[in-house]
Amino acid sequence: MCGIVGFTGAQSAAPILLEGLKKLEYRGYDSAGIAVMDGDTIQISKVTGRIANLCEKTGDGTKIKGSTGIGHTRWATHGAPTEENAHPHLSNDGKFAIVHNGIIENYISLREELIQDGYFFESETDTEVIVHLIEMYYNGNVREALIKATNRLRGSYALGVICTDEPGKIFAVRESSPLIVGVGVGENFFASDVTALVAYTRNAIYMDDGEYAELSKDSVKIFDCTGREVRKEVTRITWDVQAAEKGGYEHFMLKEIMEQPAAIKATIAPRIKDGKVVFDELDLTAADLKKIRKIVITACGSAYYAGCSGKYTIEGLCHIPVEVELASELRYRNPLIDAHTLLIVISQSGETADTIAAMKECKERGAKALAIVNVVGSTIAKLADYTVYTWAGPEIAVATTKGYTTQLAVLYMLSMLFADQLGRIDETDYKKRIRALQAMPRHIQQAIDMNPGIPRLAKKYHSSKSLFFIGRNTDYAAALEGALKMKEISYLHAEAYAAGELKHGTIALIEDHQPVIALCCNPAIMEKTLSNIVEVKARGAEVLALSFRDNQKVLSAADDFLFIPDEDALFASAIEIIPLQLLAYYVAKENGCDIDKPKNLAKSVTVE
Ligand code: F6R
């Protein structure tokens, strides 16, 4: 996720901005830049790669004069990680420089409008439209121009702005993206999070959506979206710096679990326009889709399990046969794949060696590859014929959480798009499922809030020898990922079984107090899973059921419960996994495991 900082005071700005950016490095980034104002000149310095490169380029900031400035770490979304796309961006007249954290959903239409009005663009970013809008609306009053420009934006933004007509001033705006003002003595700051501020001040103002900040070295003024000044409380920061880097969470994994409502929103919201799923980046016509005889999904680990869930949704909505295959298997066999196959490749990192090899193998046989990837400009993104990004932001914990759920969100939206283009979904069903997609961020938040008892359940189950996860259909797909989360971070043996398979062998392992985690969130098949719960209970199992809060049958059959809100069954895996991620997290914590860096595992598996 990008990070922004701003400084105004009596000291030289560049070294302070660089120190602030270093504190934001943990958020993940692929380029960085600063803009510093000296009198009425703005000097910009940008690099790709690490902040260390920016320090080198600017002599640790000593080569850049001026005591007012803004800085940015960029995690590429719109456009590759290049110097041109790195922030700050300048207005055409050179008066304004801006940095931006967030995504502008309507940037394409704004860009077209601005180009028609004669503005020229130097980057591929969504951000650049903002600085040209500010220039367009500027009439001598920066605050007014900011209000007018941001009124045109749809999406999320924390903006930092400097203007050559206002030496010594920094401006900031917040909408759905964190922004904190740091109040110092004879100097003031803003930043995406407090980590960048605590070395200089512990007095912070947490800005709310729709608020504007105007800072000079001796004054801090906050305005609402009508331009009226608002009084804000100054909060004393008492966190230690290390905790702040994880946003106050003990582990990145927990932070990333909690980020899922926002990550899912960032992935879904820009792709639903006027009640329709629209992928601007996807040039797949109805005629192309009609030629597809089957879809093959390939990936590794959790991304493969996302594919297992996607199979139910794509087949359910589009009536196209889907095969899901582990990339490490697919690459070494003679797959029956040709030009009538659409290959869907799923990867958070975009660098997984087996997935890349399987993709090349299938492309050689004539299949077109559609990649669902999180890291912009990664190998898989570049190799694909079509690339759809999951806008989860950087994932730092080795065990994926928001990477996986955003992959599901993209698969669900692709299913809707294909079904619609092929005329295989009726209008009422389509509208109902669009509402379900839009409700997903809220439902994920509810799934977090509905399960305060998970730490207590973790104390009960953490010392078990093994855990069985059971479910059918979409519940089975979620069970596979739930079991993987448990084993990789808590080191407990955990295995997922299609509940109907129990009788064919596994039930021999059920004995007194054997924990069985039963997923019952698919109404079409719930009665069958209930019978399996009864069978394992009759053999002494301890059942932890995952279902809806009002599901009386499950409530009366199981010993313990995890809850999710009512959800469209075809989209339910993305919600079901939330309490299972939390359970794995708290079990691992009970077991004293290194949660963010489990033993023997790497975040990006670039070797076979
Ligand atoms: C599990 C996990 C791994 C990855 C797998 C594929 O929590 O993170 O199983 O899902 O290594 O990685 P990507 O998605 O980067 O291709």
Coordinates of C-alpha atoms in Angstrom, one line a residue, residues 106 110 113 129-130 132-154 157 159 173 212 224-227:
N106 CA -13.3 7.2 -12.3
L110 CA -11.5 12.2 -16.0
E113 CA -12.0 15.0 -20.3
V129 CA -5.8 13.3 -13.0
I130 CA -6.0 14.9 -9.6
H132 CA -4.6 18.5 -13.4
L133 CA -8.0 18.9 -11.9
I134 CA -6.5 21.1 -9.1
E135 CA -4.8 23.2 -11.7
M136 CA -8.0 23.5 -13.7
Y137 CA -10.1 24.7 -10.7
Y138 CA -7.4 26.9 -9.2
N139 CA -8.3 30.6 -9.1
G140 CA -5.9 31.8 -6.5
N141 CA -7.4 29.8 -3.6
V142 CA -5.9 26.4 -3.0
R143 CA -8.5 25.2 -0.6
E144 CA -11.3 26.0 -3.0
A145 CA -9.5 24.3 -5.9
L146 CA -9.0 21.2 -3.7
I147 CA -12.6 21.0 -2.7
K148 CA -13.8 21.4 -6.3
A149 CA -11.2 18.8 -7.6
T150 CA -11.9 16.2 -5.0
N151 CA -15.7 16.6 -5.6
R152 CA -15.0 15.1 -9.0
L153 CA -13.3 12.0 -7.7
R154 CA -14.8 8.6 -7.0
Y157 CA -7.6 9.0 -1.4
L159 CA -3.7 13.5 -0.8
V173 CA -7.2 15.7 2.1
Y212 CA -9.0 19.1 4.5
D224 CA -14.9 20.1 6.3
C225 CA -16.0 19.5 2.7
T226 CA -18.0 22.7 2.7
G227 CA -14.8 24.7 3.6

